[in-house]
XYZ file of C-alpha atoms in Angstrom:
523
model
C 80.428 86.827 145.848
C 84.222 88.474 145.845
C 84.498 90.385 149.297
C 86.377 93.500 149.404
C 89.119 93.380 152.079
C 88.539 95.109 154.937
C 91.848 97.031 156.331
C 90.552 98.221 159.332
C 93.158 100.199 161.890
C 93.902 97.860 164.896
C 92.132 100.051 167.920
C 92.167 100.482 171.246
C 90.294 97.962 173.738
C 90.290 95.739 176.379
C 90.353 92.230 176.902
C 86.980 90.876 176.649
C 85.935 87.135 178.031
C 82.187 88.122 177.173
C 79.935 85.243 175.664
C 80.357 85.871 171.733
C 77.641 83.862 169.454
C 79.125 81.550 166.913
C 77.779 82.509 163.368
C 77.851 79.902 160.885
C 76.401 79.296 157.577
C 76.813 76.549 155.024
C 75.871 77.789 150.933
C 74.365 81.585 151.765
C 71.998 80.031 154.334
C 71.062 81.833 157.685
C 73.511 82.054 160.403
C 73.282 79.385 163.075
C 74.025 80.278 166.532
C 75.245 78.256 169.164
C 77.269 78.345 172.392
C 81.158 77.443 171.902
C 82.908 75.515 174.416
C 85.596 78.089 174.861
C 83.351 80.576 176.916
C 83.372 77.946 180.012
C 87.262 77.560 179.561
C 89.460 78.004 182.518
C 91.403 81.233 182.113
C 94.993 82.323 183.099
C 95.875 85.767 181.616
C 99.396 87.702 181.493
C 100.656 90.736 180.139
C 103.594 90.539 178.256
C 103.673 93.939 177.395
C 101.644 97.216 177.381
C 98.610 96.542 175.122
C 99.459 92.695 175.126
C 97.719 90.061 176.743
C 98.138 86.403 176.428
C 95.496 84.250 177.909
C 95.706 80.419 178.217
C 92.388 78.571 177.572
C 91.521 75.124 179.142
C 88.220 73.818 178.236
C 86.288 70.638 177.441
C 86.400 66.942 179.002
C 87.199 63.194 178.281
C 83.882 61.129 178.196
C 83.448 57.562 177.063
C 83.451 57.648 173.650
C 87.070 59.110 173.660
C 88.909 55.528 173.097
C 91.702 54.062 171.188
C 90.945 52.212 167.972
C 92.516 50.689 164.926
C 92.102 52.119 161.252
C 92.005 49.410 158.479
C 93.624 50.785 155.333
C 91.836 50.647 152.195
C 92.877 49.637 148.804
C 92.885 52.546 145.953
C 90.945 50.244 143.629
C 87.999 48.129 144.957
C 89.824 44.814 143.948
C 93.064 45.986 144.974
C 95.074 43.857 147.491
C 94.939 44.521 151.112
C 98.239 44.312 152.049
C 100.158 47.476 151.479
C 96.808 49.441 151.190
C 97.520 53.041 151.460
C 93.692 55.201 151.709
C 91.999 56.051 154.918
C 89.022 56.160 153.825
C 87.256 55.326 150.639
C 83.839 54.398 148.509
C 81.595 52.411 150.805
C 81.432 49.249 148.884
C 85.567 49.403 149.015
C 85.200 49.537 152.939
C 82.578 46.472 153.132
C 84.840 44.604 151.245
C 87.588 45.249 153.739
C 85.290 44.682 156.645
C 84.217 41.156 155.028
C 87.682 40.310 154.925
C 87.983 41.044 158.716
C 85.468 39.175 159.408
C 86.744 36.328 157.954
C 89.665 36.880 159.703
C 88.439 36.768 162.709
C 88.034 40.404 163.711
C 84.879 42.449 164.457
C 85.086 45.199 161.807
C 83.184 48.517 161.603
C 82.278 50.654 158.488
C 81.935 54.382 159.611
C 81.226 57.592 157.708
C 82.933 60.305 157.296
C 81.284 63.573 156.612
C 82.450 67.375 156.017
C 80.620 70.039 157.312
C 79.223 73.291 154.759
C 82.395 75.198 153.701
C 81.910 78.256 151.751
C 82.751 76.499 148.640
C 81.541 73.349 149.099
C 78.389 71.761 150.861
C 78.092 69.398 153.856
C 78.079 65.457 152.838
C 79.624 62.481 152.632
C 83.451 61.967 152.445
C 83.725 58.667 152.188
C 83.973 55.930 154.737
C 86.894 54.032 156.690
C 87.212 51.120 158.512
C 87.917 50.427 162.114
C 87.913 47.617 164.720
C 88.808 47.196 168.223
C 88.245 49.720 171.367
C 91.059 50.311 173.976
C 91.319 52.825 177.035
C 95.107 53.157 175.972
C 97.429 53.041 173.119
C 99.209 49.863 173.757
C 96.065 47.855 173.232
C 95.302 49.445 169.542
C 99.118 48.799 169.151
C 98.979 45.259 170.058
C 95.639 45.148 167.199
C 97.861 46.482 164.809
C 100.266 44.105 164.839
C 98.010 41.346 164.844
C 96.182 42.784 161.419
C 99.580 43.117 159.897
C 100.218 39.219 160.141
C 96.877 38.625 158.697
C 97.965 40.384 155.593
C 96.332 43.997 156.840
C 97.576 47.441 156.993
C 96.399 49.164 159.563
C 97.259 52.087 161.917
C 95.974 53.544 165.813
C 93.682 56.187 165.779
C 92.100 57.907 168.832
C 88.357 59.162 168.790
C 88.632 62.136 170.371
C 90.775 63.493 167.737
C 88.152 62.930 164.779
C 87.385 66.311 164.768
C 83.818 66.008 165.481
C 83.537 66.333 169.284
C 82.956 70.260 170.413
C 83.567 68.816 173.884
C 86.783 67.191 173.427
C 89.630 68.242 175.824
C 91.411 71.773 174.481
C 94.242 73.889 175.178
C 94.314 77.328 173.473
C 96.591 80.013 173.701
C 95.406 83.700 172.682
C 97.608 86.379 172.237
C 95.210 89.639 171.846
C 97.043 92.994 171.028
C 96.032 96.214 170.895
C 98.945 97.891 168.759
C 97.310 101.393 169.255
C 98.068 101.144 173.191
C 101.494 98.517 172.400
C 102.898 100.966 169.783
C 104.569 98.512 168.027
C 103.576 96.681 164.502
C 103.640 92.993 163.368
C 106.064 92.333 160.683
C 106.685 88.792 159.072
C 110.475 87.567 159.121
C 112.254 84.941 157.961
C 115.791 84.781 159.032
C 119.028 85.530 157.307
C 117.590 84.248 154.012
C 114.968 82.761 152.454
C 116.778 79.112 151.710
C 116.800 77.738 155.626
C 114.526 77.560 158.231
C 114.672 79.451 162.005
C 113.451 78.568 165.436
C 110.860 81.696 166.077
C 112.524 81.966 169.727
C 115.571 83.124 167.728
C 113.498 85.253 165.577
C 112.177 86.758 168.481
C 115.896 87.092 169.784
C 117.109 88.674 166.963
C 114.804 91.284 166.342
C 113.827 92.094 169.786
C 110.211 90.878 169.342
C 108.032 90.880 172.355
C 106.271 87.929 171.081
C 105.707 86.178 167.526
C 104.091 83.088 166.054
C 104.601 81.001 163.138
C 103.610 81.578 159.352
C 103.997 80.063 156.335
C 104.242 76.675 155.342
C 107.880 75.554 154.020
C 109.043 72.868 151.657
C 113.095 72.451 150.306
C 113.502 74.895 153.685
C 112.045 77.612 152.186
C 108.646 79.497 152.477
C 105.592 78.181 150.181
C 103.406 80.896 148.979
C 102.864 84.037 148.300
C 105.524 86.278 150.125
C 105.735 89.797 149.807
C 107.801 91.893 152.456
C 108.277 95.545 152.741
C 106.713 95.652 149.232
C 109.056 93.559 147.290
C 107.512 90.050 146.084
C 110.056 87.359 147.550
C 108.079 84.119 147.321
C 105.504 82.486 143.980
C 102.169 83.303 144.430
C 99.678 79.804 144.910
C 96.952 81.434 142.644
C 93.672 81.874 144.422
C 94.944 81.015 147.830
C 94.304 83.037 150.966
C 96.412 85.167 152.940
C 96.902 88.155 155.089
C 97.873 91.664 153.961
C 99.509 93.736 156.176
C 100.121 97.818 155.795
C 102.894 99.011 158.088
C 102.290 96.198 160.158
C 99.178 97.924 161.869
C 96.199 96.982 159.773
C 95.538 93.293 158.562
C 93.222 92.323 155.792
C 92.433 88.810 154.687
C 91.829 87.980 151.368
C 92.728 85.823 148.297
C 95.591 86.597 146.583
C 97.177 85.842 142.873
C 100.190 86.956 141.106
C 101.828 87.269 137.832
C 105.425 87.920 136.831
C 106.716 88.507 133.435
C 109.768 89.045 132.070
C 110.760 91.079 128.837
C 114.449 90.364 127.012
C 115.017 90.271 123.124
C 111.944 91.770 122.500
C 110.157 89.117 123.802
C 107.758 88.409 126.868
C 107.366 85.305 128.755
C 105.865 84.420 131.966
C 107.760 83.818 134.895
C 106.698 80.101 136.884
C 108.089 81.223 140.178
C 110.194 83.473 142.380
C 112.878 81.970 145.110
C 111.741 78.342 144.825
C 113.191 75.119 143.196
C 112.495 74.990 139.281
C 109.907 72.288 138.462
C 108.953 71.975 141.936
C 105.483 73.428 142.611
C 104.519 72.703 146.132
C 100.964 73.092 146.931
C 100.148 73.462 143.031
C 98.131 76.554 141.768
C 100.894 77.538 139.423
C 101.036 78.964 136.086
C 102.016 77.153 132.723
C 101.269 73.374 132.674
C 101.889 72.572 135.690
C 101.226 68.329 136.292
C 98.639 67.029 137.695
C 97.101 70.139 138.190
C 97.234 74.198 138.226
C 94.454 74.563 140.864
C 95.941 74.684 144.122
C 96.243 71.321 146.476
C 97.614 71.675 149.925
C 101.172 69.498 150.601
C 100.911 68.362 146.895
C 103.769 68.650 144.813
C 103.292 69.329 141.471
C 105.998 69.399 138.710
C 106.696 71.681 135.493
C 109.823 70.681 133.370
C 109.583 73.721 131.877
C 110.342 76.767 133.904
C 111.654 80.135 134.277
C 112.171 81.069 138.019
C 113.435 84.697 139.302
C 116.157 84.468 142.343
C 116.543 87.477 144.389
C 119.274 88.485 146.979
C 117.222 87.236 149.903
C 117.143 83.541 148.999
C 120.743 83.237 149.841
C 122.892 81.016 146.949
C 120.492 79.805 144.396
C 120.385 76.175 143.043
C 122.569 74.608 140.613
C 122.033 72.565 137.729
C 121.099 72.298 134.533
C 119.694 74.605 132.239
C 120.449 78.106 131.645
C 120.509 81.343 133.400
C 120.488 84.985 132.738
C 122.425 87.406 135.650
C 120.981 90.893 136.067
C 122.663 93.538 137.868
C 120.585 96.282 139.910
C 120.383 98.295 137.061
C 118.190 95.488 134.888
C 120.892 95.044 132.454
C 122.125 91.335 131.376
C 126.007 90.956 132.800
C 126.053 87.030 132.342
C 124.065 84.557 130.291
C 125.056 80.844 131.043
C 124.203 77.253 129.928
C 124.402 76.148 133.580
C 122.465 77.338 136.760
C 124.178 78.197 139.945
C 125.622 81.914 139.747
C 125.673 84.044 142.904
C 122.840 86.651 142.920
C 124.422 90.687 142.174
C 123.657 92.926 145.149
C 120.258 94.741 144.463
C 119.904 92.232 141.138
C 118.650 88.694 140.612
C 119.120 85.882 138.067
C 116.428 83.955 136.360
C 117.090 80.240 135.758
C 115.344 78.001 133.143
C 114.921 74.553 133.002
C 113.544 72.220 129.848
C 112.292 74.270 126.673
C 112.640 77.753 128.709
C 116.098 77.182 128.838
C 116.262 77.065 125.036
C 114.185 80.558 125.053
C 116.353 82.342 127.698
C 119.840 81.727 125.776
C 117.839 82.904 122.650
C 116.876 85.869 123.405
C 118.667 86.963 126.552
C 121.971 88.938 125.721
C 124.705 90.404 127.882
C 124.300 94.182 128.250
C 120.825 94.361 126.896
C 117.793 94.885 129.272
C 115.854 92.011 131.169
C 112.593 93.879 132.678
C 110.642 92.187 135.246
C 107.075 92.801 135.532
C 105.186 91.896 138.868
C 101.374 92.170 139.566
C 99.415 90.864 142.599
C 95.896 91.075 142.629
C 93.516 90.590 145.393
C 89.518 88.335 145.584
C 87.886 91.047 143.747
C 90.990 91.401 140.645
C 91.756 94.350 141.723
C 95.949 95.097 141.391
C 97.340 95.735 144.960
C 99.838 98.115 145.326
C 103.131 97.008 146.777
C 104.109 99.841 148.851
C 107.879 99.840 151.167
C 104.676 99.226 154.140
C 103.041 95.950 152.362
C 103.248 92.646 153.406
C 101.458 89.889 152.401
C 101.855 86.319 153.723
C 99.672 83.556 151.731
C 98.562 80.864 154.101
C 95.057 79.418 154.509
C 92.682 78.816 154.352
C 90.399 81.498 155.037
C 88.546 81.068 158.397
C 86.455 83.967 158.977
C 85.459 86.969 156.426
C 83.044 89.824 158.018
C 82.132 88.150 161.006
C 80.829 84.671 159.883
C 82.885 81.107 159.765
C 83.571 81.379 155.810
C 86.305 78.374 155.006
C 87.517 78.496 151.550
C 88.112 74.897 151.472
C 88.204 73.737 147.979
C 89.295 76.908 146.534
C 92.306 76.815 148.779
C 93.286 73.211 148.209
C 92.583 71.903 151.684
C 90.095 69.505 150.076
C 91.574 67.409 147.594
C 90.721 66.533 143.903
C 89.784 63.353 143.014
C 88.639 60.179 144.606
C 91.423 59.884 147.449
C 90.240 61.884 150.275
C 92.494 60.838 152.776
C 94.694 63.507 152.917
C 91.300 65.884 153.303
C 90.279 63.438 156.241
C 93.363 63.538 158.141
C 94.521 67.446 157.543
C 90.964 69.093 157.261
C 88.332 67.007 158.879
C 90.532 65.261 161.991
C 91.713 67.274 164.687
C 95.390 68.744 164.366
C 97.547 71.519 166.272
C 96.291 74.890 164.888
C 98.093 78.244 164.447
C 95.531 81.049 163.414
C 95.546 84.924 162.986
C 92.828 87.341 163.369
C 91.175 90.554 164.059
C 88.347 91.415 166.500
C 85.484 93.955 166.083
C 87.666 96.167 168.267
C 90.374 96.085 165.541
C 92.772 93.942 168.018
C 95.019 91.381 166.707
C 94.273 87.814 167.252
C 97.581 85.276 167.622
C 96.144 81.597 168.405
C 97.578 78.314 168.734
C 95.529 75.355 169.861
C 97.644 72.039 171.146
C 96.687 69.101 169.781
C 97.853 65.127 169.373
C 97.888 65.374 172.922
C 95.235 62.416 173.888
C 93.138 63.184 177.277
C 95.007 66.482 177.414
C 94.491 68.887 173.738
C 93.590 66.846 171.230
C 93.275 69.969 168.350
C 91.120 71.200 165.734
C 89.587 70.138 162.059
C 89.541 73.504 160.057
C 85.916 73.754 160.764
C 86.846 74.104 164.371
C 89.361 76.293 163.817
C 87.306 78.544 162.563
C 83.929 78.462 165.213
C 87.002 78.968 167.727
C 88.015 82.285 166.154
C 84.770 83.307 165.761
C 83.857 82.468 169.213
C 86.701 84.502 170.197
C 85.479 87.705 168.614
C 87.038 87.409 165.347
C 85.714 89.371 162.469
C 88.319 88.204 160.068
C 90.710 84.823 160.461
C 93.292 83.060 158.471
C 94.634 79.570 159.341
C 98.489 79.692 159.378
C 100.859 76.609 159.144
C 99.997 73.902 161.855
C 101.092 70.598 162.965
C 104.067 70.024 164.075
C 105.051 73.896 163.440
C 102.359 75.220 165.660
C 103.879 77.653 168.336
C 103.077 80.661 169.821
C 105.959 82.348 172.250
C 107.129 85.505 173.946
C 110.369 86.960 174.739
C 110.044 86.725 178.422
C 108.447 83.403 178.725
C 109.256 81.478 175.348
C 107.344 78.878 174.256
C 103.820 79.203 175.373
C 102.410 76.096 173.876
C 103.140 72.602 173.862
C 104.235 72.000 170.070
C 103.459 68.625 169.406
C 106.934 67.081 167.652
C 108.973 64.897 170.059
C 111.902 67.285 169.460
C 109.763 70.316 170.667
C 109.666 73.511 168.990
C 110.232 73.210 164.950
C 112.347 75.426 162.568
C 110.209 77.841 160.337
C 109.977 79.077 157.220
C 108.649 82.363 158.012
C 107.485 83.979 161.316
C 105.206 86.495 162.230
C 106.504 88.749 165.358
C 105.387 91.449 167.342
C 108.034 94.303 167.223
C 108.023 97.423 169.430
C 108.605 100.876 168.101
């Protein structure tokens, strides 16, 4: 059943630290109420601005099961070579074969079953089996074992068991910006810096815009945002068809939903589908595109699908369009063609656009587009119920995902969002979705307050990070009625104008440059 998006004004309220039950349910079953460890957290709260509270939470603890171990990779084929094996997990029989080879070589392996919780669109069950060996109090012992395993012809890596994503009591440091926009008087806006092609640090975006605070936004690929991006009613980024996102109206109301978009172009009396907007032609990151993309048209997070025959529109916000073989039409602000070229890379006219074509689409564009003739684009964005979304001047849509909480219940659309991968190789699902990582989240609580949340991760014994299910349960425990996962990992960053970066980004170099940020702007 499709849910209607909930556009709820963000209302006046005060910070609540009361215990909130965590509701979770799989496959339409009854909610199960549990108490989240966050309610026992140590809290440090400040007020960066009127109506805005920043609370840093520390909870969880190390225990005897938190150790360093070594994962031994599995081959793609059951009888494949062990040297150079690439899979983190696989079928049980393959895992048993690798374990047998380890025993023969003098090691003591463990074959461990990896399961997933129930997601909104997938039953709980076994994801695969992984092979481990060794238990150490520090990483140095595990690293030494990795070298021994490599010398014996295996491929291996260290793992810290507290980051398996299954321990609700693992150490965590979480930072929560809770905003009553009515009391604050400002708005939440998406920003991308001077151009879409290029990345900016969140602290630089905050400084350039006069924002009070902000959080990282979308995924980014080829130094540009990935996924549907609508800013001030203008479609600036291609949709990953069916992925989740947030919709903001006037920067003061928030809805979590899923989105699709269809863009067509009409010229020379013919209409064709436009494959993308403001991205490199032929490269469909996260898949979920249109028109014969390979290997799939369904969303697959962090996977690059390809299409050798695309039409891609570029707007002035992109910056300098890519150059290369193919064709392009240059369109002025009035929608008329000013040039048709048999190569790509012309500058975008002010208020206009260019339409680039590669492969067989280049022949179509050269045949149909004529200088002086109109070239018209039609853009339609639809929500999860199939209703067309009116793109007014106050509309912003940022597609990220997956959804975490809908109507007050944990609801992760893991398969539809592509964070559970298709096919036999579930290593990505294991590493990205099931295991603990730094996470960034956005949500709205029952009082209408905005929640911007970052959980630090990859800090053994200090803050392990969260699985996607863990992120959903955390947001529900914080009182979210609606919540969405944002870009995470090394991109996870929460910052204020007064204090700079609040959390501890996991990259060794510190704060990462981003494709987009979500900024809390004053009046």
